[in-house]
mmCIF file of C-alpha atoms in Angstrom:
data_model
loop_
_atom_site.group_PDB
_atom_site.id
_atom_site.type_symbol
_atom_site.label_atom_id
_atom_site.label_comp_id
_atom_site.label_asym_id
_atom_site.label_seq_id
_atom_site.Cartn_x
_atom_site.Cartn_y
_atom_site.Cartn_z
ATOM 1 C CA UNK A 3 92.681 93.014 134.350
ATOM 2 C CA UNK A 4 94.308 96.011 132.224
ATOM 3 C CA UNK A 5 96.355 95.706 128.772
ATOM 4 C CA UNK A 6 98.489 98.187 127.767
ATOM 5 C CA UNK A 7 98.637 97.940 124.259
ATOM 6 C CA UNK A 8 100.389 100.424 121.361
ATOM 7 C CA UNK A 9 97.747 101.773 118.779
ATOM 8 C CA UNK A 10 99.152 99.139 116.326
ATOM 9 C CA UNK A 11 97.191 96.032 115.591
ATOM 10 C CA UNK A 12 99.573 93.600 117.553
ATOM 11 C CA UNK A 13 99.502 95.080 121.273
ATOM 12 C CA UNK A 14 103.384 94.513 122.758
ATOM 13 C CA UNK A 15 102.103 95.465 126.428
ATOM 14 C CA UNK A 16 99.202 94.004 128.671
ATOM 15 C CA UNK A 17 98.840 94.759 132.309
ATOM 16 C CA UNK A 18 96.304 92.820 133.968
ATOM 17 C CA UNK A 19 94.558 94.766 137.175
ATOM 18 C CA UNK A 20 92.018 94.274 139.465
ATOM 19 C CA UNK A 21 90.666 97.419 139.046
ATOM 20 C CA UNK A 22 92.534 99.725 140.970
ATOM 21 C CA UNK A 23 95.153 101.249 138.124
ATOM 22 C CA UNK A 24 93.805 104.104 136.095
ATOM 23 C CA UNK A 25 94.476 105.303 132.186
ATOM 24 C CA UNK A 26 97.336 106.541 130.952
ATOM 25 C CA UNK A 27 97.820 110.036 129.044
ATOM 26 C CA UNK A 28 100.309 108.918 126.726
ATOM 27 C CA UNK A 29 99.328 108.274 123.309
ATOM 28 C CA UNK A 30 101.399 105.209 122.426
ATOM 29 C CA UNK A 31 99.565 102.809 124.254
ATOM 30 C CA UNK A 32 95.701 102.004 124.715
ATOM 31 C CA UNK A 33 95.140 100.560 128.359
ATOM 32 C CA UNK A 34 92.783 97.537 128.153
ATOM 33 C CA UNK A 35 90.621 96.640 131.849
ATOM 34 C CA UNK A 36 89.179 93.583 131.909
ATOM 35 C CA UNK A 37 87.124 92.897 135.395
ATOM 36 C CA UNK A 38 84.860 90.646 136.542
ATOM 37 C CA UNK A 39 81.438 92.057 137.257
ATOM 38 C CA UNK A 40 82.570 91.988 141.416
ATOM 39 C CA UNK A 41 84.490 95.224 139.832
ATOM 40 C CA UNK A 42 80.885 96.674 139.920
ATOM 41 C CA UNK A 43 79.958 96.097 142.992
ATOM 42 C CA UNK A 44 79.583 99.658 143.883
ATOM 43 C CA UNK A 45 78.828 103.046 142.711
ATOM 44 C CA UNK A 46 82.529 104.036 143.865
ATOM 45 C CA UNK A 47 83.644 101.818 140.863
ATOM 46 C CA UNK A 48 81.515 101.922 138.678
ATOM 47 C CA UNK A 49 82.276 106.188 138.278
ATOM 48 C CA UNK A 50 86.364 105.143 138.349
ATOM 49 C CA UNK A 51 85.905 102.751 135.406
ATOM 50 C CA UNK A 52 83.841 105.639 133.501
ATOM 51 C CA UNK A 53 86.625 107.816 134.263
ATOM 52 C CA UNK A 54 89.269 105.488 132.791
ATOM 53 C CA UNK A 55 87.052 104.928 129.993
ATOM 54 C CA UNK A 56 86.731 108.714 129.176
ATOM 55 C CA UNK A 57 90.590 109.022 129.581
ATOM 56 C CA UNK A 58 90.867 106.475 126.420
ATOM 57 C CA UNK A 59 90.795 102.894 128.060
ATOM 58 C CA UNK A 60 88.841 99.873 126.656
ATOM 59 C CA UNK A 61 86.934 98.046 129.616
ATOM 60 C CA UNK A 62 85.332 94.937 129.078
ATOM 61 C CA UNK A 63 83.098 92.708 131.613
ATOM 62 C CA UNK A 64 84.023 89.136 131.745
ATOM 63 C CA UNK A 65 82.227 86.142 133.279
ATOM 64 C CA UNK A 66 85.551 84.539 134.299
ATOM 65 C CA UNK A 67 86.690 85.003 138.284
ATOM 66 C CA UNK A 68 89.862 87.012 137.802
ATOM 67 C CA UNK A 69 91.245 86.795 141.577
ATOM 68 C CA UNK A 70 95.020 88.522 141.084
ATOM 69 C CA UNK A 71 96.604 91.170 139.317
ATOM 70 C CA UNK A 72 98.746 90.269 136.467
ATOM 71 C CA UNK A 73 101.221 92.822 134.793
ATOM 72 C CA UNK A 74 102.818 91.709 131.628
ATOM 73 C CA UNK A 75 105.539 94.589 130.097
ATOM 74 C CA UNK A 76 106.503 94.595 126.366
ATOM 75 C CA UNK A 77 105.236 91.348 125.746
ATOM 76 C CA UNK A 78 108.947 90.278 127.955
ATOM 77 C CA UNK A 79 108.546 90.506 131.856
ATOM 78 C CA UNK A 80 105.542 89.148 133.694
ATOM 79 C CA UNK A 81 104.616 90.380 137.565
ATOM 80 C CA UNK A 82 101.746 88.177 139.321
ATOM 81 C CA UNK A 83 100.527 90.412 142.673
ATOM 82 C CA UNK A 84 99.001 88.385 145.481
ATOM 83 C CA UNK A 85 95.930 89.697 147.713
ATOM 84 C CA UNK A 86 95.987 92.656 149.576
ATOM 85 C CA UNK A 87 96.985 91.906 153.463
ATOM 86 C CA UNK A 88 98.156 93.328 156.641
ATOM 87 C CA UNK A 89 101.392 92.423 155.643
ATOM 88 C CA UNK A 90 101.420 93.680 152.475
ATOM 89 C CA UNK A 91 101.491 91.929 149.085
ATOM 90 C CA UNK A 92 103.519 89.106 147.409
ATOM 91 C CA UNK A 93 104.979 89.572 144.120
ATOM 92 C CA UNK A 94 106.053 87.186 141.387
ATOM 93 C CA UNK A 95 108.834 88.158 138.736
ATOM 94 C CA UNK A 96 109.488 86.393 135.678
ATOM 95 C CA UNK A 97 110.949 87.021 132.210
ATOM 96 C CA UNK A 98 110.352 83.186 130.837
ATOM 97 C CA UNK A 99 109.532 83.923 127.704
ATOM 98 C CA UNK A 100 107.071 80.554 127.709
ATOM 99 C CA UNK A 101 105.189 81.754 131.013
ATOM 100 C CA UNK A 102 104.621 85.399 129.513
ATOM 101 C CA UNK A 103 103.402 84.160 126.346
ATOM 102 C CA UNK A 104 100.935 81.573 127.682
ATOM 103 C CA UNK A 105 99.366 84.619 129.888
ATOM 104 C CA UNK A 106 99.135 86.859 127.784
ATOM 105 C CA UNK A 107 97.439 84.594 125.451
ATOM 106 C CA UNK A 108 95.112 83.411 127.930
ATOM 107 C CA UNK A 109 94.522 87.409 128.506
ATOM 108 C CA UNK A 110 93.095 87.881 124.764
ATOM 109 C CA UNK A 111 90.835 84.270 125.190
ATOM 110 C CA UNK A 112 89.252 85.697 128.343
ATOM 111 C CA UNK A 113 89.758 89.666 126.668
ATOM 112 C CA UNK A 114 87.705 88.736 122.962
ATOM 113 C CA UNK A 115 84.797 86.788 124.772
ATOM 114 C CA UNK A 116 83.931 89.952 127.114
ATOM 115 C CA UNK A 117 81.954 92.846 126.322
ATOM 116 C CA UNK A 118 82.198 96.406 126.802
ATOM 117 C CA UNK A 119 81.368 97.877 129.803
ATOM 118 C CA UNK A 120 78.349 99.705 128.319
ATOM 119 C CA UNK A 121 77.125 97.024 126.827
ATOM 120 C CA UNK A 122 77.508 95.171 130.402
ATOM 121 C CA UNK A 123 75.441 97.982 131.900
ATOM 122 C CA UNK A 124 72.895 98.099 129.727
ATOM 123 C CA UNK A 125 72.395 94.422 129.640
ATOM 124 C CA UNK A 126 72.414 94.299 133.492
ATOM 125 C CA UNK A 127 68.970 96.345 134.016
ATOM 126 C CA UNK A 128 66.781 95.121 136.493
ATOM 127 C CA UNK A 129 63.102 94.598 135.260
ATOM 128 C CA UNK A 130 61.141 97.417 136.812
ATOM 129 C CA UNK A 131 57.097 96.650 136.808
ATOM 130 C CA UNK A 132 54.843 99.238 136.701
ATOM 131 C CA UNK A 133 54.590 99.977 140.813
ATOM 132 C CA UNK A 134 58.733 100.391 140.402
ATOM 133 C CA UNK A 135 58.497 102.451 137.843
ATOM 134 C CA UNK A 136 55.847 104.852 139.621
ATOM 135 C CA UNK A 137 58.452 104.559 142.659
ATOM 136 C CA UNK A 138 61.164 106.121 140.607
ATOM 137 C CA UNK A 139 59.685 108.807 139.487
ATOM 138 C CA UNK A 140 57.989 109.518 142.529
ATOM 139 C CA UNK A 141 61.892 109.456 143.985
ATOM 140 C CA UNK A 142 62.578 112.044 141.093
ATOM 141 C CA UNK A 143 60.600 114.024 141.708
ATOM 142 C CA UNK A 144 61.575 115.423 144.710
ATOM 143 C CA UNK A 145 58.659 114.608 147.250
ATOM 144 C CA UNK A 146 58.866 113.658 150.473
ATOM 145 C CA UNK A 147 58.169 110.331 151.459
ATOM 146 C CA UNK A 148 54.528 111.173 152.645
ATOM 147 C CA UNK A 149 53.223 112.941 150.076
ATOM 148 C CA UNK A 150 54.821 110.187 147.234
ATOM 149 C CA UNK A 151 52.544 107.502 149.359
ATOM 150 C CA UNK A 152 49.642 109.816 149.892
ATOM 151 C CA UNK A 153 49.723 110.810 145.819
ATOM 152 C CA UNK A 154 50.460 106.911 144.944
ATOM 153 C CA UNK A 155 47.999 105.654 147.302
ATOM 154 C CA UNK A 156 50.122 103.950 149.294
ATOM 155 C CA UNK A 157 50.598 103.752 152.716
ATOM 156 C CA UNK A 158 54.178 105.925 153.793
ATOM 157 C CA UNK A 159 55.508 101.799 155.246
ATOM 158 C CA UNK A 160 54.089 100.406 151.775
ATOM 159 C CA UNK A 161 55.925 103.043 149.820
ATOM 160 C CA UNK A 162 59.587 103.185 152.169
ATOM 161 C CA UNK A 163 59.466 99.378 151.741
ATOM 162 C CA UNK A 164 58.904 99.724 147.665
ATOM 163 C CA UNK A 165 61.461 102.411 147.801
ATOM 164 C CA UNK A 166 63.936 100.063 149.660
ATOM 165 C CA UNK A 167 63.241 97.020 147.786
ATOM 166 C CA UNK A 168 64.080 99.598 144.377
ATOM 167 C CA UNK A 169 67.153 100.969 145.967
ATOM 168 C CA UNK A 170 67.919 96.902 146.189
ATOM 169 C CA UNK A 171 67.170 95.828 142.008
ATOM 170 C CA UNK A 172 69.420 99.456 141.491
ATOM 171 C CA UNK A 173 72.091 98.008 143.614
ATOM 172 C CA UNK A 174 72.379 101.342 145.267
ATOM 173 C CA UNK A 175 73.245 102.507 148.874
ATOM 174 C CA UNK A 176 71.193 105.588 148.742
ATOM 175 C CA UNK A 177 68.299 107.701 146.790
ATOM 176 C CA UNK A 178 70.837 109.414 145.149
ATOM 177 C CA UNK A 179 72.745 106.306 143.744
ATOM 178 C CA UNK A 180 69.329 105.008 142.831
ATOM 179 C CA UNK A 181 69.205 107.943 140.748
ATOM 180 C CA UNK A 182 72.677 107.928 139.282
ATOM 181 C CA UNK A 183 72.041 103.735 138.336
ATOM 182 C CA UNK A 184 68.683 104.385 136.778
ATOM 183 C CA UNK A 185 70.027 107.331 134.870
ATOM 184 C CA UNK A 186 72.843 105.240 133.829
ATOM 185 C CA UNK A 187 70.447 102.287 132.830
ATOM 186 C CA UNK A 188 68.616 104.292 130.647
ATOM 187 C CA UNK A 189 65.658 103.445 133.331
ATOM 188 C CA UNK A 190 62.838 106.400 133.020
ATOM 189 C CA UNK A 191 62.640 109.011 135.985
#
């Protein structure tokens, strides 16, 4: 979900997205994205929503499922996007003042109770014990996989397991993104 909102105190546009829009240069509007933490499900977007957020958007993580994109202009015209599908996507119009109104306010209910996405991030670390730990730094520092077991004292299965089982609490695809996500956790390499 995205707002597009003027600097002013009372915001006069919202756009509600699934993700997929990005930030907007011009300087009368702050774009609000609100997602669900499925929005996260991937390195890929995790790095977009950075990006928007260095481009000036506020992103906030919300518990609530948030399963179509909403687009409410000026506070006066509402669009409601269906799914994605082979066939394309269905669209819903309206500029009923009651409809747009009740969105939008249900848009700042879900909007005030989420939290910024660092804050999400930093909340959502994984509990490394001491054996993870000594996994990701062996994984920082460059080894190969036999020599991290040999200098852990672990056998190389032992240690690609750990290292797999890591790669898993990191919700990561590849060393690399285990990397990235403990860097970005604030995790020590």
């Amino acid at each position: 979900m995205r707002t597009l909102a003027p600097s002013t105190p009372a915001p006069t546009r919202a756009d509600e997205v699934s993700g997929k829009g990005s930030a907007t240069d011009s300087s009368d509007f702050t774009s609000h994205k609100l997602l669900s933490p499925v929005a996260l499900a991937d390195e890929q977007a995790r790095a977009h929503l950075r990006l928007v957020q260095s481009k000036g958007a506020l992103v906030r993580i919300s518990g609530s499922l948030l399963p179509h994109e909403t687009i409410i202009i000026d506070r006066r015209v509402m669009i409601l996007a269906g799914r994605e599908t082979p066939t394309g996507r269905e669209y819903t119009v309206t500029t009923s003042q009651i409809l747009v109104d009740g969105v939008y306010s249900l848009f700042r209910a879900i909007w005030d109770a989420a939290v910024d996405l660092d804050t999400y991030l930093r909340s959502n670390v994984p509990h490394l014990d001491a054996d993870g730990c000594m996994i990701l730094k062996a994984l920082g520092s460059g080894l190969t996989d036999e020599l991290a077991a040999q200098r852990l004292g672990l056998s190389l299965r032992t240690y690609r397991r750990r290292v797999a089982e890591l790669m898993a609490k990191l919700e990561a695809n590849s060393r690399f993104q285990a990397a990235l996500r403990a860097g970005e956790l604030g995790l020590p390499r």
